[in-house]
Short mmCIF file of C-alpha atoms and ligand atoms in Angstrom, two decimals:
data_model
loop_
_atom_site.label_atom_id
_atom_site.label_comp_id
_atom_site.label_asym_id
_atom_site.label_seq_id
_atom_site.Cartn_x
_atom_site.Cartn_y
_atom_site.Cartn_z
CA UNK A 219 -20.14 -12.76 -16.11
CA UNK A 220 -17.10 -11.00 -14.68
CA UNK A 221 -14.37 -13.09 -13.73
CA UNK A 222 -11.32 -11.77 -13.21
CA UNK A 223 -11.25 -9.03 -10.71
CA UNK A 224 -8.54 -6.81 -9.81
CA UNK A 225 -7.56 -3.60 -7.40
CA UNK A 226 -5.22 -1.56 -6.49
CA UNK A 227 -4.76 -0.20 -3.09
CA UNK A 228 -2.81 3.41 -1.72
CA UNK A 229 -2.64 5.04 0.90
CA UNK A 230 -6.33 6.65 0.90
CA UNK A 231 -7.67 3.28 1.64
CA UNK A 232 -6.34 3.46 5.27
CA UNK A 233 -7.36 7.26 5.84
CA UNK A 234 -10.39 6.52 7.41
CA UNK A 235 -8.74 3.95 9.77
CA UNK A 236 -6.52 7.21 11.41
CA UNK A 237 -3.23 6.40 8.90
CA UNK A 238 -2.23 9.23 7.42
CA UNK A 239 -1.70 9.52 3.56
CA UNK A 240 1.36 10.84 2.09
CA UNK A 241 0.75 13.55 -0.27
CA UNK A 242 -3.16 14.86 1.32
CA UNK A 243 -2.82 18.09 3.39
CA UNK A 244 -2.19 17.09 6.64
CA UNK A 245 -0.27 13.13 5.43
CA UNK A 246 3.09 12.94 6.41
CA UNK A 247 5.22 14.13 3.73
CA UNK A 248 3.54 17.71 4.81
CA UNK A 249 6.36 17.27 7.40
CA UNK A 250 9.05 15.42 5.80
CA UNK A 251 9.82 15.37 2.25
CA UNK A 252 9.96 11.72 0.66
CA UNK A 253 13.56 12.01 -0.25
CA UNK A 254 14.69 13.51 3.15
CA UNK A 255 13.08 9.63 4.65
CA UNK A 256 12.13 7.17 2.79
CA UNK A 257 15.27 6.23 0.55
CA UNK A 258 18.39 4.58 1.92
CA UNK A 259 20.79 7.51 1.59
CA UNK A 260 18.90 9.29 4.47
CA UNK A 261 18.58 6.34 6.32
CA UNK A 262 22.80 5.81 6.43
CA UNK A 263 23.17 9.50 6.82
CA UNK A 264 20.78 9.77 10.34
CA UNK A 265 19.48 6.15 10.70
CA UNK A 266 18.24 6.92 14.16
CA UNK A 267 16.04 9.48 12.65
CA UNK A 268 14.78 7.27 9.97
CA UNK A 269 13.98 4.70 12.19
CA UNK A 270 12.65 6.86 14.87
CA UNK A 271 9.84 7.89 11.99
CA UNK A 272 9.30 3.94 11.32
CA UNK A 273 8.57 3.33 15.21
CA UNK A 274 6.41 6.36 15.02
CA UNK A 275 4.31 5.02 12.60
CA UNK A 276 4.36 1.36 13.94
CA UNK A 277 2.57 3.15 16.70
CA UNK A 278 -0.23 4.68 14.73
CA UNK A 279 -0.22 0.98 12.60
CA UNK A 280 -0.29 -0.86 15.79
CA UNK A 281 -3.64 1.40 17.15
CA UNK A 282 -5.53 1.73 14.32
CA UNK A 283 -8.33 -0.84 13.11
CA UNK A 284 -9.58 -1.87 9.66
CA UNK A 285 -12.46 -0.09 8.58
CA UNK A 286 -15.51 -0.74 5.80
CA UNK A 287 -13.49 -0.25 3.02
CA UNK A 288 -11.25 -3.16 4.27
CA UNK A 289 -13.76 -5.38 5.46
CA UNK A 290 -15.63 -4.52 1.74
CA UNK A 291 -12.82 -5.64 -0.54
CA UNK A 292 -12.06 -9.16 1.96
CA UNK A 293 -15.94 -9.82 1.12
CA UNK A 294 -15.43 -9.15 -2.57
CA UNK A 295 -12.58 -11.64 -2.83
CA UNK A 296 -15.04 -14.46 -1.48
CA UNK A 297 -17.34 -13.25 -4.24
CA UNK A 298 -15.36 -13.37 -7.30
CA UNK A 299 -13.88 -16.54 -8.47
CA UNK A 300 -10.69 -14.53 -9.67
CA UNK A 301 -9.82 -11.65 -7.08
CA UNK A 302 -6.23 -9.97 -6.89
CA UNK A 303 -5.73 -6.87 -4.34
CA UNK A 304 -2.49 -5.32 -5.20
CA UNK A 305 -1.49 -2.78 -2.92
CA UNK A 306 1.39 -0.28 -2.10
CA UNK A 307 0.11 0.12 1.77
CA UNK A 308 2.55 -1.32 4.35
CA UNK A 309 -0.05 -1.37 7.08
CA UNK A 310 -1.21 -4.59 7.07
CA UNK A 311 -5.11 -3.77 7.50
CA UNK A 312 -6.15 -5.37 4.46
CA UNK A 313 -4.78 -8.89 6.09
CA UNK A 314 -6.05 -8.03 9.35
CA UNK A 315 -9.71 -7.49 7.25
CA UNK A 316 -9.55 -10.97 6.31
CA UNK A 317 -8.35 -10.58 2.77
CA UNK A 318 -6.07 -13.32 1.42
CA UNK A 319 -4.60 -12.87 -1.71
CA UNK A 320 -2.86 -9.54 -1.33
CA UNK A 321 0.63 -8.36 -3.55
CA UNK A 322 2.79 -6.70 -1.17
CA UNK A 323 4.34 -3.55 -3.83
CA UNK A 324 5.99 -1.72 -1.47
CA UNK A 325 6.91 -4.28 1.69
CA UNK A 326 5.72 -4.14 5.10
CA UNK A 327 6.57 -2.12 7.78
CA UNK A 328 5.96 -5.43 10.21
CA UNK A 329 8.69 -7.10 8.42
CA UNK A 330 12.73 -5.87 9.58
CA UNK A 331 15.84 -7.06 8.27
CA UNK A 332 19.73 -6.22 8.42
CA UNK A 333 20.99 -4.48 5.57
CA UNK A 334 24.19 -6.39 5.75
CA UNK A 335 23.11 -10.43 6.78
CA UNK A 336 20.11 -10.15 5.07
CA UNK A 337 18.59 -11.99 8.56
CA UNK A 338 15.00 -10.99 9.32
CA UNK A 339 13.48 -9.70 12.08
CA UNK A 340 9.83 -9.81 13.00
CA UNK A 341 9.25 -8.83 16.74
CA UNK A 342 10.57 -5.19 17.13
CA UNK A 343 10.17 -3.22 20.53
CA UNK A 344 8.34 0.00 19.67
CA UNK A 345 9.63 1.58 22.20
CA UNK A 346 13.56 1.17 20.89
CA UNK A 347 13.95 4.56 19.58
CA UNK A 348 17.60 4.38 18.41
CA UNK A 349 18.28 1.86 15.19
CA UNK A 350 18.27 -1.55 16.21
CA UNK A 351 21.48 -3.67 15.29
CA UNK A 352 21.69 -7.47 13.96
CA UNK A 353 21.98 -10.31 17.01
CA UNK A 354 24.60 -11.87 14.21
CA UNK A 355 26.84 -9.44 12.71
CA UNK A 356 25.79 -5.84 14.02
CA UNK A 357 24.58 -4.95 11.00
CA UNK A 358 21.53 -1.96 10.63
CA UNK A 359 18.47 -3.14 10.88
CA UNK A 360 16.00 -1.64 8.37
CA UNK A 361 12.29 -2.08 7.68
CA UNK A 362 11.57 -3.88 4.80
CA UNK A 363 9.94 -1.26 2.40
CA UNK A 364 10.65 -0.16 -1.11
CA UNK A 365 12.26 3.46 -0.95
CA UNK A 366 12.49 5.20 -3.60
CA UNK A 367 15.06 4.44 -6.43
CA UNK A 368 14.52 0.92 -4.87
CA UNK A 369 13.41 -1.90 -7.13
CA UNK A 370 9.79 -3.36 -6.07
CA UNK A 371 10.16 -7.62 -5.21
CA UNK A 372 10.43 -8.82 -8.00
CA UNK A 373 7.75 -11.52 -7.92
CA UNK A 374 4.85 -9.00 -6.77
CA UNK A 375 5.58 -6.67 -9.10
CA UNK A 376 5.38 -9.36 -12.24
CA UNK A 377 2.30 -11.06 -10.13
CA UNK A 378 0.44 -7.69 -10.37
CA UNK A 379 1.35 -6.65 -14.12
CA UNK A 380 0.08 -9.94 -15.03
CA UNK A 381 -2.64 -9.62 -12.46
CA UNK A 382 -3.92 -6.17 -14.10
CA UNK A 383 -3.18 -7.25 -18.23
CA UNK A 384 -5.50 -10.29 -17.40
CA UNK A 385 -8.32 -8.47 -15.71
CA UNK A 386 -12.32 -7.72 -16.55
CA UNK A 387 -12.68 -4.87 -14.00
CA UNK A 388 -9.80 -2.69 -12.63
CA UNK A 389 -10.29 -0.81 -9.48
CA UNK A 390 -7.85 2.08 -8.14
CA UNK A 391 -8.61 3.37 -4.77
CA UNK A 392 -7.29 5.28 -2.51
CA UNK A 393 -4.15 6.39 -4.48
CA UNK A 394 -2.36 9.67 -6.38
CA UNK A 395 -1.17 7.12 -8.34
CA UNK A 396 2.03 9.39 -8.71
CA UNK A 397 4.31 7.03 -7.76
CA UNK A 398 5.92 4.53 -10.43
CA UNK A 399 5.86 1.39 -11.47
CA UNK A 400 2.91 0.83 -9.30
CA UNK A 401 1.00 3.92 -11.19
CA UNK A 402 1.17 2.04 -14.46
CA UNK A 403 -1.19 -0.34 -13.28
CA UNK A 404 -4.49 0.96 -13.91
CA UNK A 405 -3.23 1.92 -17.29
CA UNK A 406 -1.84 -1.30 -18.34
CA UNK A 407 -5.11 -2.81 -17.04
CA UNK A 408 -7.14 -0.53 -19.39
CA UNK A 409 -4.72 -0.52 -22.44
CA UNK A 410 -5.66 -4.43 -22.14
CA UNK A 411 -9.29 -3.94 -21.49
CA UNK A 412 -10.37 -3.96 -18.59
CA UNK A 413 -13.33 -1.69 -17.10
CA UNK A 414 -11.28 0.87 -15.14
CA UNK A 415 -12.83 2.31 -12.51
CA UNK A 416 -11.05 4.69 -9.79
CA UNK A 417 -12.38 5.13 -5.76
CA UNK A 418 -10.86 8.80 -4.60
CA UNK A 419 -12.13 11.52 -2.79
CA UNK A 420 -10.50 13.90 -5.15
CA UNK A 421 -9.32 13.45 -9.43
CA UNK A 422 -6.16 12.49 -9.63
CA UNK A 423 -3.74 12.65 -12.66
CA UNK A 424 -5.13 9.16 -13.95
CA UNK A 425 -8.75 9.88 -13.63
CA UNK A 426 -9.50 10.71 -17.27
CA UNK A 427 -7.86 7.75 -18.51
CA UNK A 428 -10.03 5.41 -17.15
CA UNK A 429 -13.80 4.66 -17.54
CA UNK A 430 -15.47 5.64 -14.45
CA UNK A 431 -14.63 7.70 -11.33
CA UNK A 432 -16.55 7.37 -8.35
CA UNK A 433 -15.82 10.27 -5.87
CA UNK A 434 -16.13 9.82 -2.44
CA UNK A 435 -14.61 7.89 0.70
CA UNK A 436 -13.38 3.86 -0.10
CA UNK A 437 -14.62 3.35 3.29
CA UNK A 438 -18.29 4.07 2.17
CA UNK A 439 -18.65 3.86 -1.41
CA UNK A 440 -17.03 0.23 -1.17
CA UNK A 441 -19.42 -1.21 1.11
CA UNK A 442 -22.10 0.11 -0.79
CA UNK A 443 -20.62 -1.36 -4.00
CA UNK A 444 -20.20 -4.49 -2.30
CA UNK A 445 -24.19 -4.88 -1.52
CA UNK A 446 -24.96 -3.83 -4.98
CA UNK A 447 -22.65 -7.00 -6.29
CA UNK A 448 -24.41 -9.11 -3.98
CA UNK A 449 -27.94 -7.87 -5.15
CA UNK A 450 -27.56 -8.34 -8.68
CA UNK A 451 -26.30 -11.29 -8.15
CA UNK A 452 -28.97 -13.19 -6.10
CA UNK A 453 -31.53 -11.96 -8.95
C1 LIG B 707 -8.90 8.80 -0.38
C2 LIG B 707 -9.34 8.91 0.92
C3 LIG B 707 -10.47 8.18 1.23
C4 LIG B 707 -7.64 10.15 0.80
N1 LIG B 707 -11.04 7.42 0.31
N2 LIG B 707 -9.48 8.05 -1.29
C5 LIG B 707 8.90 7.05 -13.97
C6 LIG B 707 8.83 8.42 -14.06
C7 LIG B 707 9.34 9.22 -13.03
C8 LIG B 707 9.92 8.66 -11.91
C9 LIG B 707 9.98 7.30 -11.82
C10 LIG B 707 9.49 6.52 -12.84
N3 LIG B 707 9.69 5.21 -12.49
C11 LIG B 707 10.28 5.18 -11.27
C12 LIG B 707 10.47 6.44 -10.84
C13 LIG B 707 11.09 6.84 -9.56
C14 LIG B 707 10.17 6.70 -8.38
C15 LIG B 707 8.88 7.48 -8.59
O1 LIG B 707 7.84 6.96 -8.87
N4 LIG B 707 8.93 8.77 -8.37
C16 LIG B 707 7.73 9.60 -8.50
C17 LIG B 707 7.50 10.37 -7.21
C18 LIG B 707 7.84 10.45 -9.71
N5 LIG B 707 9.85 5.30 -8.10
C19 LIG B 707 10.70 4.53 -7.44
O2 LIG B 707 11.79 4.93 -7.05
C20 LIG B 707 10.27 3.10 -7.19
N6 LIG B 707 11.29 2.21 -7.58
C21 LIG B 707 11.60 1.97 -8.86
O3 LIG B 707 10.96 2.46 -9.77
O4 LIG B 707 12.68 1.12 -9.03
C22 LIG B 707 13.27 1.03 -10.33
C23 LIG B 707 14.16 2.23 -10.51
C24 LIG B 707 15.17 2.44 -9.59
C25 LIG B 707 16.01 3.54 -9.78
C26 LIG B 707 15.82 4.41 -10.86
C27 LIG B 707 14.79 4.17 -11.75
C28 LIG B 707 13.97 3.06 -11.59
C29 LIG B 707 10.04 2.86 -5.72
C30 LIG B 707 8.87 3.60 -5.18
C31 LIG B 707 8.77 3.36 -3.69
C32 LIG B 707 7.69 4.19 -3.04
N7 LIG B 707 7.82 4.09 -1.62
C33 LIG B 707 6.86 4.77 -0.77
C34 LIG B 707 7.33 4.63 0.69
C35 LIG B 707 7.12 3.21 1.20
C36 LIG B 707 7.60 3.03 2.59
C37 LIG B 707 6.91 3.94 3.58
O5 LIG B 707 5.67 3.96 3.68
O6 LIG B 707 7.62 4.63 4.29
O7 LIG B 707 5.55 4.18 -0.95
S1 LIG B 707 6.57 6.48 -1.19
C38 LIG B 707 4.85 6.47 -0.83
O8 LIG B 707 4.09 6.72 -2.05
C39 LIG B 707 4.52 5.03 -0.41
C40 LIG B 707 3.19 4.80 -1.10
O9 LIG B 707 2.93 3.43 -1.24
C41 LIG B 707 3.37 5.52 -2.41
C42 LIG B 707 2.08 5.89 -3.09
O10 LIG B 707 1.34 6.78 -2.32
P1 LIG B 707 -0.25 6.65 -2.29
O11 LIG B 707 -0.64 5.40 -1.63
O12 LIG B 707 -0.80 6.89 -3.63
O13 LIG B 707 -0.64 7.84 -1.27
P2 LIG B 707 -0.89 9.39 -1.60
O14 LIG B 707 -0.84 10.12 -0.31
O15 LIG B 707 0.00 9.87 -2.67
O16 LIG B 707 -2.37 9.44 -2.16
C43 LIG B 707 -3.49 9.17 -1.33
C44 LIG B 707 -4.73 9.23 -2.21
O17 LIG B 707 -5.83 8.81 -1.44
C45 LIG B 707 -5.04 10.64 -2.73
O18 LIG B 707 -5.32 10.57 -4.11
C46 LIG B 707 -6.29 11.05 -1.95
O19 LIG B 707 -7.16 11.90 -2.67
C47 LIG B 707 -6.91 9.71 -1.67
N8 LIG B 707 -7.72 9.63 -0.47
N9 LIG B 707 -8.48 9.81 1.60
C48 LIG B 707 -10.49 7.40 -0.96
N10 LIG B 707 -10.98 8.26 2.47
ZN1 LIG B 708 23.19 -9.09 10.19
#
């Protein structure tokens, strides 16, 4: 019997829920290039504009809802006694599905803190436009993702290697899986043995590493998947 069960999430996962990916036609970095945004050299050069994006998308995160594909994987984790769900999404619909044991890769964009006090901040006015400054020291207040040439925590990152050396079935969904070190997942996951299977509307520059491909929508193939599980095993 399978055990030890583990996926990885991107941003493809949420598409159906009205967040926009970052590299599909149409995402966001169609826009805005990663490097102008999302590193922390843009956001001292124009931190307004950097934040403004944030609030921006705190909008769209604040609107949207969690849909099948969501709801799917917080049923699978009841089902399997060993159930990790990695994922790089800040969005915080996999929590709001009801899913428990989720690795944070890349932060969340619910979470604030001040780049110079290191003092958190949860509840943020969407409607503050300009950079928000510490209550203690004045300090810049910045979301707390991973940009890039940022290290990942330290703690999710070894949680998830471990997480994907140790598993019996892989899953990658939703994701280009072009970004590093959370694109070496799937791989280190198969180099170790583990069935790798990838979700995705479209190949991506992983898919013929891994065992299986299943093209279509996370949203529907999951739930699907999900009632298969639970068929085979009530016979
Ligand atoms: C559907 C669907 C549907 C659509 N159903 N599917 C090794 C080699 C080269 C470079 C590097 C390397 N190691 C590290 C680097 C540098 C860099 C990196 O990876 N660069 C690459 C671009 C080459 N990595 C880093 O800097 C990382 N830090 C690090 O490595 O620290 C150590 C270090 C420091 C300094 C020097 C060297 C090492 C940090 C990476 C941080 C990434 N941050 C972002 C922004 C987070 C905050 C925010 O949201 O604003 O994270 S970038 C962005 O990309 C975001 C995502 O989590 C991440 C991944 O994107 P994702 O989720 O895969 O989305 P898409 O849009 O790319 O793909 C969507 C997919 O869904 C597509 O495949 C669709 O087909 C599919 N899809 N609808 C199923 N309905
Ligand atoms: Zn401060």
């Amino acid at each position: 019997m399978l055990k030890k069960v583990s996926v990885l999430t991107g941003a493809g996962v949420s598409a159906e829920s009205g967040v926009p990916t970052f590299r599909d036609p149409g995402g966001i970095w169609e826009k805005f290039r990663p490097e102008q945004l999302a590193n922390f050299e843009a956001f001292m050069k124009d931190p307004d504009f950097v934040w403004s994006w944030y609030q921006h998308r705190r909008e769209i995160m604040r609107e949207v809802k969690p849909n099948n594909g969501h709801f799917a994987l917080a049923e699978m984790e009841k089902i399997f006694p060993s159930f990790s769900l990695i994922t790089q999404n800040i969005d915080n619909l996999h929590y709001r599905a009801g899913s428990r044991n989720i690795t944070e890769l890349h932060g969340n964009i619910e979470r604030n803190y001040c780049i110079k006090c290191r003092t958190f901040f949860h509840e943020i006015d969407i409607q503050e436009k300009k950079v928000l400054k510490c209550t203690n020291c004045g300090g810049l207040i910045r979301p707390d993702v991973v940009w890039f040439g940022e290290m990942l925590p330290v703690k999710e990152l070894k949680y998830a290697e471990n997480a994907a050396a140790d598993s019996d079935v892989f899953f990658t969904i939703g994701t280009s899986a072009e970004v590093y070190p959370a694109a070496l997942l799937p791989i280190i996951a198969k180099r170790a043995g583990a069935y790798s299977v990838e979700i995705n509307i479209n190949p991506t520059v992983i898919s013929f590493d891994l065992d299986e491909t299943l093209t279509g929508k996370s949203a529907e193939i999951l739930p699907e998947l999900v009632q298969k599980i639970k068929e085979i095993r009530n016979n």
